[in-house]
mmCIF file of C-alpha atoms and ligand atoms in Angstrom:
data_model
loop_
_atom_site.group_PDB
_atom_site.id
_atom_site.type_symbol
_atom_site.label_atom_id
_atom_site.label_comp_id
_atom_site.label_asym_id
_atom_site.label_seq_id
_atom_site.Cartn_x
_atom_site.Cartn_y
_atom_site.Cartn_z
ATOM 1 C CA UNK A 1 280.287 -68.738 37.599
ATOM 2 C CA UNK A 2 279.041 -72.496 37.955
ATOM 3 C CA UNK A 3 277.169 -73.442 34.758
ATOM 4 C CA UNK A 4 274.208 -75.782 34.724
ATOM 5 C CA UNK A 5 273.067 -77.969 31.751
ATOM 6 C CA UNK A 6 269.531 -79.126 31.880
ATOM 7 C CA UNK A 7 268.573 -82.130 29.966
ATOM 8 C CA UNK A 8 264.684 -82.531 29.267
ATOM 9 C CA UNK A 9 262.413 -84.398 26.807
ATOM 10 C CA UNK A 10 259.029 -83.076 27.740
ATOM 11 C CA UNK A 11 257.070 -80.199 29.097
ATOM 12 C CA UNK A 12 259.938 -78.640 30.932
ATOM 13 C CA UNK A 13 258.015 -77.597 34.104
ATOM 14 C CA UNK A 14 261.045 -78.513 36.216
ATOM 15 C CA UNK A 15 263.541 -76.879 33.822
ATOM 16 C CA UNK A 16 261.504 -73.734 34.252
ATOM 17 C CA UNK A 17 261.578 -74.021 38.044
ATOM 18 C CA UNK A 18 265.176 -74.482 37.829
ATOM 19 C CA UNK A 19 265.693 -71.369 35.418
ATOM 20 C CA UNK A 20 263.453 -69.229 37.781
ATOM 21 C CA UNK A 21 265.321 -70.168 40.923
ATOM 22 C CA UNK A 22 268.746 -69.248 39.606
ATOM 23 C CA UNK A 23 267.666 -66.067 37.678
ATOM 24 C CA UNK A 24 269.924 -62.983 38.922
ATOM 25 C CA UNK A 25 272.013 -65.509 40.879
ATOM 26 C CA UNK A 26 275.704 -64.105 40.794
ATOM 27 C CA UNK A 27 277.544 -67.459 41.053
ATOM 28 C CA UNK A 28 275.267 -70.041 39.286
ATOM 29 C CA UNK A 29 273.451 -70.001 35.897
ATOM 30 C CA UNK A 30 271.701 -72.278 33.611
ATOM 31 C CA UNK A 31 273.797 -72.092 30.610
ATOM 32 C CA UNK A 32 272.231 -74.902 28.266
ATOM 33 C CA UNK A 33 269.090 -76.742 27.692
ATOM 34 C CA UNK A 34 269.570 -80.012 25.804
ATOM 35 C CA UNK A 35 266.516 -82.000 24.343
ATOM 36 C CA UNK A 36 266.155 -85.092 22.171
ATOM 37 C CA UNK A 37 262.551 -84.016 21.315
ATOM 38 C CA UNK A 38 262.120 -81.269 18.604
ATOM 39 C CA UNK A 39 258.615 -80.918 20.009
ATOM 40 C CA UNK A 40 259.625 -80.418 23.730
ATOM 41 C CA UNK A 41 258.147 -77.385 25.615
ATOM 42 C CA UNK A 42 261.185 -76.879 27.121
ATOM 43 C CA UNK A 43 262.689 -75.399 23.940
ATOM 44 C CA UNK A 44 260.389 -72.480 24.143
ATOM 45 C CA UNK A 45 261.173 -71.942 27.767
ATOM 46 C CA UNK A 46 264.832 -71.765 26.957
ATOM 47 C CA UNK A 47 264.293 -69.254 24.043
ATOM 48 C CA UNK A 48 262.088 -67.164 26.457
ATOM 49 C CA UNK A 49 264.792 -67.012 28.915
ATOM 50 C CA UNK A 50 267.516 -66.350 26.245
ATOM 51 C CA UNK A 51 269.385 -69.613 27.130
ATOM 52 C CA UNK A 52 271.050 -71.697 24.464
ATOM 53 C CA UNK A 53 269.077 -74.851 23.450
ATOM 54 C CA UNK A 54 270.353 -77.813 21.577
ATOM 55 C CA UNK A 55 268.213 -80.489 20.031
ATOM 56 C CA UNK A 56 270.278 -83.593 19.887
ATOM 57 C CA UNK A 57 269.648 -86.803 17.958
ATOM 58 C CA UNK A 58 270.668 -90.102 19.541
ATOM 59 C CA UNK A 59 273.941 -90.136 17.621
ATOM 60 C CA UNK A 60 274.700 -86.702 18.411
ATOM 61 C CA UNK A 61 274.088 -87.382 22.277
ATOM 62 C CA UNK A 62 276.426 -90.285 21.990
ATOM 63 C CA UNK A 63 279.328 -88.466 20.315
ATOM 64 C CA UNK A 64 282.112 -86.993 22.313
ATOM 65 C CA UNK A 65 282.728 -84.796 19.503
ATOM 66 C CA UNK A 66 279.353 -83.217 19.260
ATOM 67 C CA UNK A 67 277.486 -83.005 22.502
ATOM 68 C CA UNK A 68 280.731 -83.646 24.398
ATOM 69 C CA UNK A 69 282.417 -80.669 22.846
ATOM 70 C CA UNK A 70 279.303 -78.408 23.416
ATOM 71 C CA UNK A 71 279.463 -79.056 27.053
ATOM 72 C CA UNK A 72 283.253 -78.513 27.237
ATOM 73 C CA UNK A 73 282.934 -75.319 25.439
ATOM 74 C CA UNK A 74 280.315 -73.948 27.791
ATOM 75 C CA UNK A 75 282.283 -75.246 30.934
ATOM 76 C CA UNK A 76 279.314 -76.988 32.218
ATOM 77 C CA UNK A 77 279.889 -77.910 35.840
ATOM 78 C CA UNK A 78 276.765 -80.074 36.455
ATOM 79 C CA UNK A 79 274.222 -81.918 34.233
ATOM 80 C CA UNK A 80 270.651 -82.014 35.442
ATOM 81 C CA UNK A 81 268.154 -84.528 34.016
ATOM 82 C CA UNK A 82 264.726 -83.099 34.254
ATOM 83 C CA UNK A 83 262.475 -85.640 32.597
ATOM 84 C CA UNK A 84 265.137 -86.826 30.141
ATOM 85 C CA UNK A 85 264.197 -90.049 28.637
ATOM 86 C CA UNK A 86 267.533 -91.182 26.970
ATOM 87 C CA UNK A 87 270.182 -93.113 28.700
ATOM 88 C CA UNK A 88 273.346 -91.083 29.350
ATOM 89 C CA UNK A 89 276.298 -92.124 27.413
ATOM 90 C CA UNK A 90 279.450 -93.567 29.218
ATOM 91 C CA UNK A 91 281.749 -90.610 27.943
ATOM 92 C CA UNK A 92 279.748 -88.232 29.937
ATOM 93 C CA UNK A 93 279.482 -90.519 32.958
ATOM 94 C CA UNK A 94 283.382 -90.720 32.766
ATOM 95 C CA UNK A 95 283.880 -86.882 32.200
ATOM 96 C CA UNK A 96 281.334 -85.670 34.895
ATOM 97 C CA UNK A 97 281.798 -88.218 37.897
ATOM 98 C CA UNK A 98 278.979 -87.390 40.534
ATOM 99 C CA UNK A 99 278.123 -84.301 38.424
ATOM 100 C CA UNK A 100 275.058 -85.915 36.671
ATOM 101 C CA UNK A 101 271.919 -86.030 38.638
ATOM 102 C CA UNK A 102 268.426 -87.134 37.814
ATOM 103 C CA UNK A 103 264.938 -86.534 39.235
ATOM 104 C CA UNK A 104 262.440 -89.172 39.626
ATOM 105 C CA UNK A 105 258.736 -88.731 40.591
ATOM 106 C CA UNK A 106 258.696 -91.765 43.057
ATOM 107 C CA UNK A 107 260.410 -93.197 45.913
ATOM 108 C CA UNK A 108 263.361 -95.318 44.239
ATOM 109 C CA UNK A 109 263.997 -98.215 44.106
ATOM 110 C CA UNK A 110 260.159 -98.414 43.825
ATOM 111 C CA UNK A 111 258.518 -97.722 40.361
ATOM 112 C CA UNK A 112 261.681 -97.047 38.575
ATOM 113 C CA UNK A 113 263.536 -98.279 35.450
ATOM 114 C CA UNK A 114 263.048 -98.058 31.629
ATOM 115 C CA UNK A 115 259.686 -96.987 30.555
ATOM 116 C CA UNK A 116 258.845 -95.587 34.088
ATOM 117 C CA UNK A 117 258.112 -91.944 33.352
ATOM 118 C CA UNK A 118 255.466 -89.517 34.051
ATOM 119 C CA UNK A 119 251.875 -90.690 34.717
ATOM 120 C CA UNK A 120 252.920 -94.296 34.267
ATOM 121 C CA UNK A 121 254.883 -93.745 37.655
ATOM 122 C CA UNK A 122 251.914 -92.387 39.318
ATOM 123 C CA UNK A 123 249.450 -95.080 38.004
ATOM 124 C CA UNK A 124 251.701 -97.722 39.278
ATOM 125 C CA UNK A 125 251.897 -96.101 42.670
ATOM 126 C CA UNK A 126 248.171 -96.229 42.862
ATOM 127 C CA UNK A 127 247.728 -99.601 41.526
ATOM 128 C CA UNK A 128 250.314 -100.823 44.054
ATOM 129 C CA UNK A 129 248.125 -99.459 46.934
ATOM 130 C CA UNK A 130 251.154 -97.456 48.290
ATOM 131 C CA UNK A 131 250.412 -95.282 51.338
ATOM 132 C CA UNK A 132 253.051 -92.461 50.327
ATOM 133 C CA UNK A 133 255.049 -91.640 47.375
ATOM 134 C CA UNK A 134 257.459 -88.777 46.658
ATOM 135 C CA UNK A 135 260.465 -87.880 44.629
ATOM 136 C CA UNK A 136 264.037 -89.000 44.467
ATOM 137 C CA UNK A 137 267.111 -87.116 43.523
ATOM 138 C CA UNK A 138 269.924 -89.318 42.750
ATOM 139 C CA UNK A 139 273.399 -89.642 40.917
ATOM 140 C CA UNK A 140 273.224 -91.195 37.428
ATOM 141 C CA UNK A 141 274.907 -94.267 36.338
ATOM 142 C CA UNK A 142 274.807 -96.557 33.327
ATOM 143 C CA UNK A 143 271.270 -97.731 34.325
ATOM 144 C CA UNK A 144 267.798 -96.089 34.246
ATOM 145 C CA UNK A 145 266.909 -94.870 37.691
ATOM 146 C CA UNK A 146 269.814 -96.155 39.799
ATOM 147 C CA UNK A 147 273.035 -94.538 41.443
ATOM 148 C CA UNK A 148 273.345 -93.166 44.814
ATOM 149 C CA UNK A 149 270.343 -91.407 46.313
ATOM 150 C CA UNK A 150 270.859 -87.703 47.214
ATOM 151 C CA UNK A 151 267.523 -86.619 48.532
ATOM 152 C CA UNK A 152 264.115 -87.997 48.838
ATOM 153 C CA UNK A 153 260.991 -86.144 49.935
ATOM 154 C CA UNK A 154 257.486 -87.939 50.558
ATOM 155 C CA UNK A 155 253.880 -87.022 50.369
ATOM 156 C CA UNK A 156 250.934 -89.030 51.533
ATOM 157 C CA UNK A 157 248.374 -90.670 49.374
ATOM 158 C CA UNK A 158 245.002 -90.209 50.764
ATOM 159 C CA UNK A 159 241.583 -91.665 49.920
ATOM 160 C CA UNK A 160 240.184 -90.372 46.781
ATOM 161 C CA UNK A 161 243.712 -89.579 45.187
ATOM 162 C CA UNK A 162 243.876 -90.051 41.358
ATOM 163 C CA UNK A 163 246.976 -90.249 39.554
ATOM 164 C CA UNK A 164 246.330 -86.715 38.594
ATOM 165 C CA UNK A 165 246.277 -85.658 42.081
ATOM 166 C CA UNK A 166 249.345 -87.533 42.999
ATOM 167 C CA UNK A 167 251.270 -85.993 39.987
ATOM 168 C CA UNK A 168 250.179 -82.546 41.373
ATOM 169 C CA UNK A 169 251.537 -83.463 44.671
ATOM 170 C CA UNK A 170 254.784 -84.835 43.314
ATOM 171 C CA UNK A 171 255.377 -81.878 40.980
ATOM 172 C CA UNK A 172 255.094 -79.512 44.019
ATOM 173 C CA UNK A 173 257.900 -81.449 45.804
ATOM 174 C CA UNK A 174 259.881 -81.423 42.577
ATOM 175 C CA UNK A 175 259.660 -77.741 41.850
ATOM 176 C CA UNK A 176 260.657 -76.969 45.489
ATOM 177 C CA UNK A 177 263.406 -79.466 46.063
ATOM 178 C CA UNK A 178 265.307 -80.116 42.746
ATOM 179 C CA UNK A 179 266.497 -76.300 42.331
ATOM 180 C CA UNK A 180 267.664 -76.283 45.993
ATOM 181 C CA UNK A 181 269.422 -79.656 45.688
ATOM 182 C CA UNK A 182 271.272 -78.408 42.612
ATOM 183 C CA UNK A 183 272.450 -75.322 44.620
ATOM 184 C CA UNK A 184 273.848 -77.303 47.387
ATOM 185 C CA UNK A 185 275.752 -79.582 45.288
ATOM 186 C CA UNK A 186 277.310 -76.675 43.369
ATOM 187 C CA UNK A 187 278.028 -74.567 46.619
HETATM 188 C C1 LIG B 1 259.196 -85.150 36.126
HETATM 189 O O1 LIG B 1 258.175 -85.530 36.874
HETATM 190 C C2 LIG B 1 260.416 -86.061 36.542
HETATM 191 O O2 LIG B 1 260.186 -86.612 37.666
HETATM 192 C C3 LIG B 1 259.964 -87.121 35.489
HETATM 193 O O3 LIG B 1 259.570 -86.529 34.470
HETATM 194 C C4 LIG B 1 258.720 -85.438 34.778
HETATM 195 C C5 LIG B 1 259.097 -84.334 33.758
HETATM 196 O O4 LIG B 1 258.309 -83.055 33.982
HETATM 197 N N1 LIG B 1 261.093 -87.921 35.385
HETATM 198 C C6 LIG B 1 261.247 -89.344 35.148
HETATM 199 O O5 LIG B 1 260.065 -89.886 35.119
HETATM 200 C C7 LIG B 1 262.504 -90.011 34.963
HETATM 201 N N2 LIG B 1 262.220 -91.388 34.930
HETATM 202 P P1 LIG B 1 258.600 -81.841 33.393
HETATM 203 O O6 LIG B 1 258.882 -81.790 31.768
HETATM 204 O O7 LIG B 1 257.266 -81.071 33.695
HETATM 205 O O8 LIG B 1 259.677 -81.158 34.091
#
């Protein structure tokens, strides 16, 4: 059985889409949800689905003897960042080469980097007058929103679009393509 760990800081709609997608799968399962935010919606989603969740402080995240040990004990094969706002520590990058992936709600390298998160990204897309936006799924390295691109999907921006309507279009792409991409990487 391949084991997924989802790292998320917020609402957790992508975490939920991933959990739903792999429900009943005989070879892949979500084994762990990790968050840095005790208020994160993703904790309830994990509980509802009987998935172990861990709330980690910054120091626990950065400690190979704490989070590193949990991931090793659960035999995690892939770490999936679904709206996770902390930088991934070096020991995890070393232990999981090409096994940590991130989802970004824009077409990187546009509109990425520290602080580019959630609605801020869609507002930047609108302010920039872009005619299209989309999602990027990429390998994680030591910098925010960099690392080799695995998949991009685009959606048009049309007259009358607001940051909210852009967010909805992007979220639809995320929920469709993130779980499929994880599956492809694990098969
Ligand atoms: C998603 O849109 C994801 O692309 C974004 O956070 C959101 C999490 O939403 N990630 C980033 O902006 C990373 N820089 P969710 O909690 O509903 O899954």
